[in-house]
Coordinates of C-alpha atoms in Angstrom, one line a residue:
Chain B
M1 CA 1.1 -34.0 -3.7
T2 CA -2.4 -35.2 -3.5
S3 CA -5.1 -33.6 -5.4
D4 CA -7.6 -34.2 -2.6
Y5 CA -9.1 -31.0 -2.1
K6 CA -9.7 -31.4 1.6
T7 CA -6.0 -31.8 2.1
I8 CA -5.1 -28.9 0.0
V9 CA -7.4 -26.6 2.0
R10 CA -6.2 -28.0 5.3
D11 CA -2.4 -27.6 4.2
G12 CA -2.9 -24.1 2.9
L13 CA -4.8 -22.8 5.9
W14 CA -3.0 -24.6 8.7
D15 CA -0.8 -27.7 8.3
N16 CA 1.6 -26.2 5.8
N17 CA 0.8 -22.5 6.6
G18 CA 3.0 -20.3 4.3
V19 CA 4.1 -18.1 7.1
L20 CA 3.7 -20.1 10.4
S21 CA 5.1 -23.4 8.9
M22 CA 7.2 -22.6 5.8
L23 CA 8.2 -19.1 7.0
L24 CA 8.0 -17.8 3.4
G25 CA 6.9 -14.4 2.4
M26 CA 8.7 -12.7 5.4
C27 CA 9.1 -9.4 3.7
P28 CA 5.5 -8.4 3.3
T29 CA 4.8 -10.1 6.6
M30 CA 7.2 -7.9 8.6
A31 CA 6.2 -4.8 6.5
M32 CA 2.5 -5.0 6.5
T33 CA 1.4 -6.5 9.8
T34 CA 1.4 -3.2 11.9
S35 CA -2.4 -3.6 12.2
A36 CA -4.9 -6.4 11.6
T37 CA -6.6 -4.5 8.8
N38 CA -3.3 -4.0 7.0
G39 CA -2.6 -7.7 7.3
L40 CA -6.0 -8.6 6.1
G41 CA -5.7 -6.3 3.1
M42 CA -2.3 -7.6 2.1
G43 CA -3.3 -11.2 2.5
L44 CA -6.4 -10.9 0.4
A45 CA -4.5 -9.1 -2.5
T46 CA -1.9 -11.9 -2.3
A47 CA -4.6 -14.6 -2.3
A48 CA -6.0 -13.2 -5.5
V49 CA -2.7 -13.1 -7.2
M50 CA -1.7 -16.6 -6.1
A51 CA -5.0 -18.1 -7.2
A52 CA -4.7 -16.4 -10.6
S53 CA -1.0 -17.3 -11.2
S54 CA -1.4 -20.9 -9.9
F55 CA -4.2 -21.5 -12.3
L56 CA -2.4 -20.0 -15.2
V57 CA 0.8 -22.0 -14.6
A58 CA -1.1 -25.4 -14.3
L59 CA -2.9 -24.5 -17.3
F60 CA 0.3 -23.9 -19.4
R61 CA 2.5 -26.6 -17.5
R62 CA 3.1 -28.7 -20.5
L63 CA 4.3 -25.7 -22.5
I64 CA 6.7 -24.5 -19.9
S65 CA 10.0 -26.3 -20.2
Q66 CA 12.2 -27.1 -17.0
E67 CA 15.0 -24.8 -18.1
V68 CA 12.9 -21.6 -18.4
R69 CA 10.1 -22.4 -15.8
I70 CA 11.5 -19.9 -13.2
P71 CA 11.5 -16.8 -15.4
V72 CA 8.1 -17.9 -16.8
F73 CA 6.8 -18.1 -13.2
V74 CA 8.2 -14.7 -12.3
L75 CA 6.7 -13.3 -15.5
I76 CA 3.3 -14.8 -14.7
V77 CA 3.3 -13.5 -11.1
A78 CA 4.5 -10.1 -12.0
S79 CA 1.9 -9.9 -14.9
M80 CA -0.9 -10.8 -12.4
V81 CA 0.2 -8.2 -10.0
T82 CA 0.3 -5.5 -12.6
L83 CA -3.0 -6.6 -13.9
V84 CA -4.6 -6.4 -10.5
D85 CA -3.0 -3.1 -9.9
L86 CA -4.4 -1.6 -12.9
A87 CA -7.8 -3.0 -12.9
M88 CA -8.3 -2.0 -9.2
N89 CA -6.9 1.6 -9.8
A90 CA -9.4 2.0 -12.7
W91 CA -12.5 0.2 -11.4
M92 CA -12.2 -0.3 -7.7
H93 CA -10.6 3.0 -6.8
A94 CA -11.8 3.2 -3.0
L95 CA -10.4 -0.1 -2.3
Y96 CA -7.3 0.7 -4.3
K97 CA -6.6 3.7 -2.2
V98 CA -6.3 1.4 0.9
L99 CA -4.7 -1.8 -0.7
G100 CA -2.8 0.0 -3.5
L101 CA 0.3 0.4 -1.4
F102 CA 0.4 -3.4 -0.8
I103 CA -0.1 -4.6 -4.3
P104 CA 3.3 -4.0 -5.9
L105 CA 4.8 -5.7 -2.7
I106 CA 3.2 -9.0 -3.7
V107 CA 6.2 -9.4 -6.2
S108 CA 8.7 -9.4 -3.3
N109 CA 6.8 -12.3 -1.8
C110 CA 8.3 -15.7 -2.6
L111 CA 5.3 -17.7 -1.3
P112 CA 3.5 -17.5 -4.8
L113 CA 6.6 -18.7 -6.5
A114 CA 7.2 -21.4 -4.1
R115 CA 3.6 -22.8 -4.6
L116 CA 4.0 -22.6 -8.5
E117 CA 7.2 -24.6 -8.3
A118 CA 6.0 -27.1 -5.6
F119 CA 2.4 -27.6 -6.7
A120 CA 1.0 -25.7 -9.7
A121 CA 3.8 -26.9 -12.1
K122 CA 2.9 -30.6 -11.5
S123 CA -1.0 -30.3 -11.1
K124 CA -4.1 -29.9 -13.0
A125 CA -5.6 -26.4 -13.4
L126 CA -8.4 -26.7 -10.8
P127 CA -6.4 -28.2 -7.9
A128 CA -3.7 -25.6 -8.6
L129 CA -6.4 -22.9 -8.4
V130 CA -7.6 -24.4 -5.1
D131 CA -4.1 -24.6 -3.7
G132 CA -3.2 -21.1 -4.8
L133 CA -6.4 -19.8 -3.2
F134 CA -6.1 -21.5 0.2
M135 CA -2.4 -21.0 0.4
G136 CA -3.2 -17.3 0.0
L137 CA -6.0 -17.5 2.5
G138 CA -3.6 -19.3 5.1
F139 CA -1.3 -16.4 4.4
T140 CA -4.1 -13.9 5.0
L141 CA -5.0 -15.8 8.3
A142 CA -1.4 -15.6 9.5
L143 CA -0.9 -11.9 8.6
T144 CA -4.1 -10.9 10.2
L145 CA -3.3 -12.8 13.3
I146 CA 0.2 -11.2 13.5
G147 CA -1.3 -7.8 12.7
A148 CA -4.0 -8.3 15.5
V149 CA -1.4 -9.2 18.1
R150 CA 0.9 -6.3 17.1
E151 CA -2.1 -3.8 16.9
I152 CA -3.5 -4.8 20.3
L153 CA -0.1 -4.5 22.1
G154 CA 1.2 -1.6 20.0
S155 CA -1.9 0.8 19.6
G156 CA -4.4 -0.8 21.8
T157 CA -6.9 -1.2 19.0
L158 CA -8.1 -4.1 17.0
F159 CA -9.2 -3.8 13.2
A160 CA -8.7 -0.1 13.3
N161 CA -10.0 1.5 10.0
A162 CA -11.4 -1.9 8.9
S163 CA -14.3 0.0 7.4
L164 CA -11.9 1.8 4.9
L165 CA -11.0 -1.7 3.6
L166 CA -14.3 -3.6 3.9
G167 CA -16.9 -0.9 3.7
P168 CA -19.1 1.1 6.2
P169 CA -20.9 -1.9 7.6
F170 CA -17.8 -3.2 9.2
K171 CA -17.4 -0.2 11.5
A172 CA -18.4 -2.5 14.3
M173 CA -15.4 -4.4 13.9
E174 CA -13.2 -1.5 14.9
L175 CA -12.5 -2.1 18.7
R176 CA -10.5 -0.3 21.4
I177 CA -9.0 -3.1 23.6
L178 CA -6.5 -1.0 25.6
P179 CA -6.8 2.7 26.5
A180 CA -5.0 5.0 24.2
N181 CA -1.3 5.8 24.9
M182 CA -1.0 2.4 26.6
G183 CA 0.5 0.9 23.5
V184 CA 4.0 -0.6 23.4
L185 CA 5.4 1.4 20.6
M186 CA 8.0 -1.3 19.8
M187 CA 5.3 -3.6 18.7
I188 CA 4.4 -1.6 15.8
L189 CA 7.9 -1.0 14.8
P190 CA 9.9 -3.8 12.9
P191 CA 11.3 -5.5 16.1
G192 CA 7.7 -6.3 17.1
G193 CA 7.0 -8.1 13.8
F194 CA 9.8 -10.5 14.3
L195 CA 8.8 -11.0 18.0
V196 CA 5.2 -11.7 17.3
T197 CA 5.9 -13.9 14.3
G198 CA 8.4 -16.0 16.3
L199 CA 6.0 -16.4 19.2
L200 CA 3.1 -17.4 16.8
V201 CA 5.2 -19.9 15.1
V202 CA 5.9 -21.4 18.6
V203 CA 2.1 -21.3 19.4
K204 CA 1.3 -23.1 16.3
R205 CA 3.8 -25.8 17.0
L206 CA 2.5 -26.3 20.6
F207 CA -0.9 -26.8 19.1
D208 CA 0.3 -29.3 16.6
L209 CA 2.4 -31.2 19.4
R210 CA -0.7 -31.5 21.5
A211 CA -2.7 -32.7 18.6
G212 CA 0.0 -35.4 18.0
K213 CA 0.9 -34.2 14.6
E214 CA 4.4 -34.4 13.4
I215 CA 6.0 -31.0 13.0
R216 CA 6.5 -30.1 9.4
M217 CA 9.3 -27.8 8.7
S218 CA 9.7 -27.3 5.1
G219 CA 10.8 -24.3 3.2
A220 CA 13.1 -21.8 4.8
H221 CA 15.2 -22.1 1.7
C222 CA 13.9 -18.8 0.5
A223 CA 13.0 -16.1 3.1
A224 CA 12.4 -13.0 0.9
Chain R
M1 CA 53.5 -34.6 -21.7
N2 CA 52.5 -34.1 -25.2
S3 CA 49.6 -36.4 -25.2
A4 CA 46.4 -34.8 -26.8
P5 CA 43.7 -33.7 -24.5
P6 CA 40.9 -36.1 -24.3
P7 CA 38.1 -35.4 -26.7
L8 CA 35.3 -33.4 -25.1
P9 CA 32.1 -35.3 -24.3
V10 CA 29.7 -34.6 -26.9
A11 CA 27.0 -32.3 -25.4
P12 CA 23.4 -33.4 -25.9
K13 CA 22.0 -31.4 -28.7
P14 CA 21.4 -28.0 -27.3
R15 CA 17.7 -26.9 -27.2
T16 CA 18.6 -23.4 -26.2
L17 CA 16.7 -22.0 -29.1
L18 CA 13.5 -23.9 -28.1
H19 CA 13.7 -22.5 -24.6
G20 CA 14.3 -19.0 -25.9
V21 CA 11.3 -19.4 -28.1
I22 CA 9.0 -20.6 -25.2
L23 CA 10.2 -17.8 -22.8
G24 CA 9.8 -15.3 -25.6
G25 CA 6.4 -16.6 -26.4
F26 CA 5.3 -16.2 -22.8
C27 CA 6.7 -12.7 -22.6
L28 CA 5.0 -11.7 -25.9
G29 CA 1.7 -13.2 -24.7
F30 CA 1.7 -11.6 -21.1
G31 CA 3.3 -8.5 -22.5
S32 CA 0.4 -7.9 -24.8
L33 CA -2.1 -8.8 -22.2
L34 CA -0.6 -6.0 -20.1
A35 CA -0.5 -3.6 -22.8
V36 CA -4.2 -4.3 -23.6
T37 CA -5.0 -3.8 -19.9
A38 CA -3.0 -0.6 -19.7
R39 CA -4.7 0.7 -22.7
V40 CA -8.2 -0.3 -21.5
T41 CA -7.7 1.1 -18.1
K42 CA -5.7 4.3 -19.0
Q43 CA -8.8 6.6 -19.4
D44 CA -10.4 5.3 -16.2
I45 CA -7.2 5.8 -14.2
A46 CA -6.8 9.3 -15.5
L47 CA -10.5 10.0 -14.6
R48 CA -9.9 8.5 -11.1
A49 CA -6.7 10.7 -10.6
M50 CA -8.8 13.8 -11.5
E51 CA -11.6 12.9 -9.2
D52 CA -9.1 12.4 -6.4
R53 CA -7.7 15.8 -7.2
Q54 CA -11.1 17.3 -7.3
A55 CA -12.1 15.6 -4.0
S56 CA -9.0 17.0 -2.2
L57 CA -9.6 20.6 -3.6
S58 CA -13.3 20.4 -2.4
Q59 CA -12.2 19.4 0.9
V60 CA -10.0 22.5 1.3
I61 CA -12.3 24.9 -0.5
P62 CA -16.1 24.6 0.3
D63 CA -18.1 24.0 -2.9
G64 CA -20.6 26.8 -2.0
I65 CA -18.1 29.6 -2.3
H66 CA -17.2 29.2 -6.0
D67 CA -18.9 28.3 -9.3
N68 CA -16.0 27.6 -11.5
N69 CA -14.1 24.4 -12.2
L70 CA -10.9 24.6 -10.1
L71 CA -9.1 22.0 -12.1
R72 CA -9.4 24.4 -15.3
D73 CA -8.5 27.6 -13.6
T74 CA -5.1 27.5 -12.4
V75 CA -1.9 29.8 -12.5
T76 CA 1.6 28.5 -11.9
I77 CA 4.0 30.7 -10.0
K78 CA 7.4 30.1 -8.4
D79 CA 7.9 29.8 -4.7
A80 CA 10.8 31.0 -2.5
H81 CA 12.8 27.9 -3.6
D82 CA 12.1 28.5 -7.3
R83 CA 9.9 25.6 -7.6
A84 CA 6.8 25.8 -9.6
V85 CA 3.4 25.8 -7.7
T86 CA 0.2 25.2 -9.3
V87 CA -2.5 27.4 -7.7
Y88 CA -6.1 26.6 -8.1
L89 CA -8.3 29.6 -8.2
A90 CA -11.9 29.4 -6.9
R91 CA -14.1 32.2 -8.3
M92 CA -17.6 33.2 -7.7
K93 CA -19.3 35.0 -10.6
G94 CA -15.7 35.8 -11.9
R95 CA -14.5 37.2 -8.6
L96 CA -11.7 35.6 -6.8
A97 CA -13.1 33.9 -3.7
A98 CA -10.3 31.4 -2.5
L99 CA -7.1 29.8 -3.7
A100 CA -5.7 26.2 -3.1
Y101 CA -2.2 24.9 -3.7
P102 CA -0.1 21.9 -2.8
I103 CA 2.5 22.3 -0.1
S104 CA 4.8 19.8 1.4
G105 CA 7.0 19.1 4.3
T106 CA 9.7 16.5 5.2
G107 CA 8.3 14.1 7.9
Y108 CA 9.8 11.0 9.6
G109 CA 9.4 8.8 6.5
G110 CA 10.0 11.3 3.7
K111 CA 7.9 13.8 2.0
I112 CA 4.5 14.5 3.2
K113 CA 2.2 16.3 0.6
L114 CA -0.7 18.4 1.5
M115 CA -3.2 20.7 -0.1
L116 CA -3.9 24.1 1.5
G117 CA -6.9 26.2 0.9
V118 CA -7.0 29.9 1.9
D119 CA -9.3 32.9 1.4
T120 CA -8.2 35.9 -0.3
G121 CA -7.3 37.4 3.2
G122 CA -4.9 34.5 3.8
R123 CA -7.1 32.6 6.3
I124 CA -7.0 28.9 6.2
L125 CA -10.1 27.4 4.7
G126 CA -8.8 23.9 5.1
V127 CA -5.7 21.7 4.8
R128 CA -5.6 18.0 4.1
V129 CA -2.8 15.4 3.7
L130 CA -2.6 14.0 0.1
S131 CA 0.1 11.4 0.7
H132 CA 2.7 10.6 3.3
H133 CA 5.0 7.8 4.4
E134 CA 4.6 8.2 8.2
T135 CA 4.8 5.3 10.7
P136 CA 1.3 3.6 10.6
G137 CA -0.4 4.1 14.0
M138 CA 1.8 7.0 15.0
G139 CA 2.5 9.7 12.5
D140 CA -0.6 8.8 10.3
K141 CA -2.8 10.8 12.7
I142 CA -2.3 13.6 10.2
E143 CA -4.8 12.1 8.0
V144 CA -8.3 13.3 8.4
G145 CA -9.6 9.7 8.3
K146 CA -7.7 8.7 11.4
S147 CA -7.8 11.8 13.6
N148 CA -9.3 15.3 13.5
W149 CA -5.9 16.9 14.4
I150 CA -5.5 18.5 11.0
L151 CA -9.0 20.3 11.3
R152 CA -7.6 22.6 14.0
F153 CA -5.7 24.6 11.4
T154 CA -9.1 25.9 9.8
G155 CA -9.6 29.6 10.4
L156 CA -6.0 30.3 11.3
S157 CA -3.6 32.6 9.5
I158 CA -0.2 34.3 9.9
G159 CA -0.6 36.5 13.0
N160 CA -3.4 34.3 14.4
P161 CA -1.6 32.8 16.2
P162 CA 1.5 35.1 16.0
L163 CA 4.4 33.7 14.0
H164 CA 6.4 32.6 16.9
L165 CA 3.7 30.2 18.1
W166 CA 3.4 28.4 14.6
K167 CA 5.2 25.5 16.2
V168 CA 4.3 22.3 18.1
K169 CA 4.0 22.5 21.8
K170 CA 7.2 20.7 22.3
D171 CA 9.0 23.5 20.4
G172 CA 7.1 26.2 22.4
G173 CA 4.5 26.8 19.9
Q174 CA 0.7 26.1 20.4
F175 CA 0.0 23.0 18.3
D176 CA -0.4 19.5 20.0
D177 CA 2.0 16.8 18.9
F178 CA 0.9 13.1 19.1
A179 CA 2.3 10.6 21.6
G180 CA 5.4 9.0 20.2
A181 CA 5.6 11.2 17.1
T182 CA 6.8 14.8 17.2
I183 CA 8.7 15.0 13.7
T184 CA 5.5 14.4 11.8
P185 CA 3.3 17.2 13.3
R186 CA 6.3 19.5 13.3
A187 CA 6.8 18.9 9.6
V188 CA 3.2 19.6 9.0
V189 CA 2.9 22.8 11.0
L190 CA 6.1 24.1 9.3
A191 CA 4.7 23.2 5.8
I192 CA 1.5 25.1 6.6
R193 CA 3.4 28.0 7.9
N194 CA 5.5 28.2 4.7
G195 CA 2.4 27.7 2.8
L196 CA 0.9 30.8 4.3
E197 CA 4.1 32.8 3.8
F198 CA 4.0 31.7 0.2
F199 CA 0.6 33.4 -0.1
A200 CA 1.6 36.4 1.7
A201 CA 4.7 36.8 -0.6
N202 CA 2.7 36.4 -3.7
K203 CA -0.6 38.0 -2.5
A204 CA -0.5 40.9 -4.9
R205 CA 0.0 38.6 -7.9
L206 CA -2.5 36.1 -6.9
T207 CA -5.4 38.3 -5.9
G208 CA -4.8 41.3 -8.2
G209 CA -4.4 41.6 -11.8
K210 CA -6.8 39.0 -13.4
P211 CA -10.7 39.6 -13.2

């Protein structure tokens, strides 16, 4: 692993994207991408938790012995999730009412754990923070994309209710692409999640092939 | 046959204790962090929950028709299924003006919780969904933020429309269902009808008696 920030950023957002390349974090990906707004919300909450837990693990990496590293990582991720959950409930209540549903689900995502094991445990604190953040933002990008495709095909809208998540100025983002009742219901239901995710993985590879990149297929060892 | 078993390889000195201490240390550290956070946020979270309740009450009972604090003026009575229901009483200068109470129905994804506000004549002042687990994009049109479907109940009562029309159109009633979702609106209509019947059954107790 290099600590060159540019590579970290590009890896996180595209080259080694958590969902589209590594196929990690499938549980929240399937559950939360019924609309672009939901995908965005879940992604941002995950990015915050990933940045914080990666930073902490890298900071304490000399203290954490090999044998107990996994329980310690789980402990740190779960603590960060609970911390974010409590703090948002108390002080960002409007946002919590929209995102609150997603936050406990972050624990079921194995992408944070994978990054702690593969990167943060061997890295200095600052690069780990950047890696956690951009892996999280890459996750956000993938979830928003999947959500957008499913929402357009399934409900005919794009970024519906985005103003509930981002605030009233973002009302202009809420678009209607297809007339109401033209949506294909299946796209919002679970099968649509698998179909769209699969197709987007293919699209990403076609892009990479055209750009002459070698296909990186890591991960898939944990698909929770 | 009787040869002695080979001596067991000498295990490297176990450092189990050290690992236990490390893990325990982290548990203690993060556990205390969470305990402190829980303590710091407890009051604010309770306050937010109260504000939420207040907000949902003020959506079903207009602020202008009462001058008391609904959260402080409650009475608990048993419904037809022997469950305790907390009824919030809205009074104007001590006179009962309206009542609100939580109702619930079983939708496609589980329990749908609502808050129903009625005046002393049993007419609906407002009804809102508090929580539900319906399919996003389909059943969630019962939320006032997503569709104005729930607003059509305002002003209705048992008898307006007649009881046999308190159903979704698909079942021969007068309320629209949404494309792709019948179970959700059916559950909401039934919950509201049951809620009104609950008021009718307890009207004497709720409106009489106290000042």
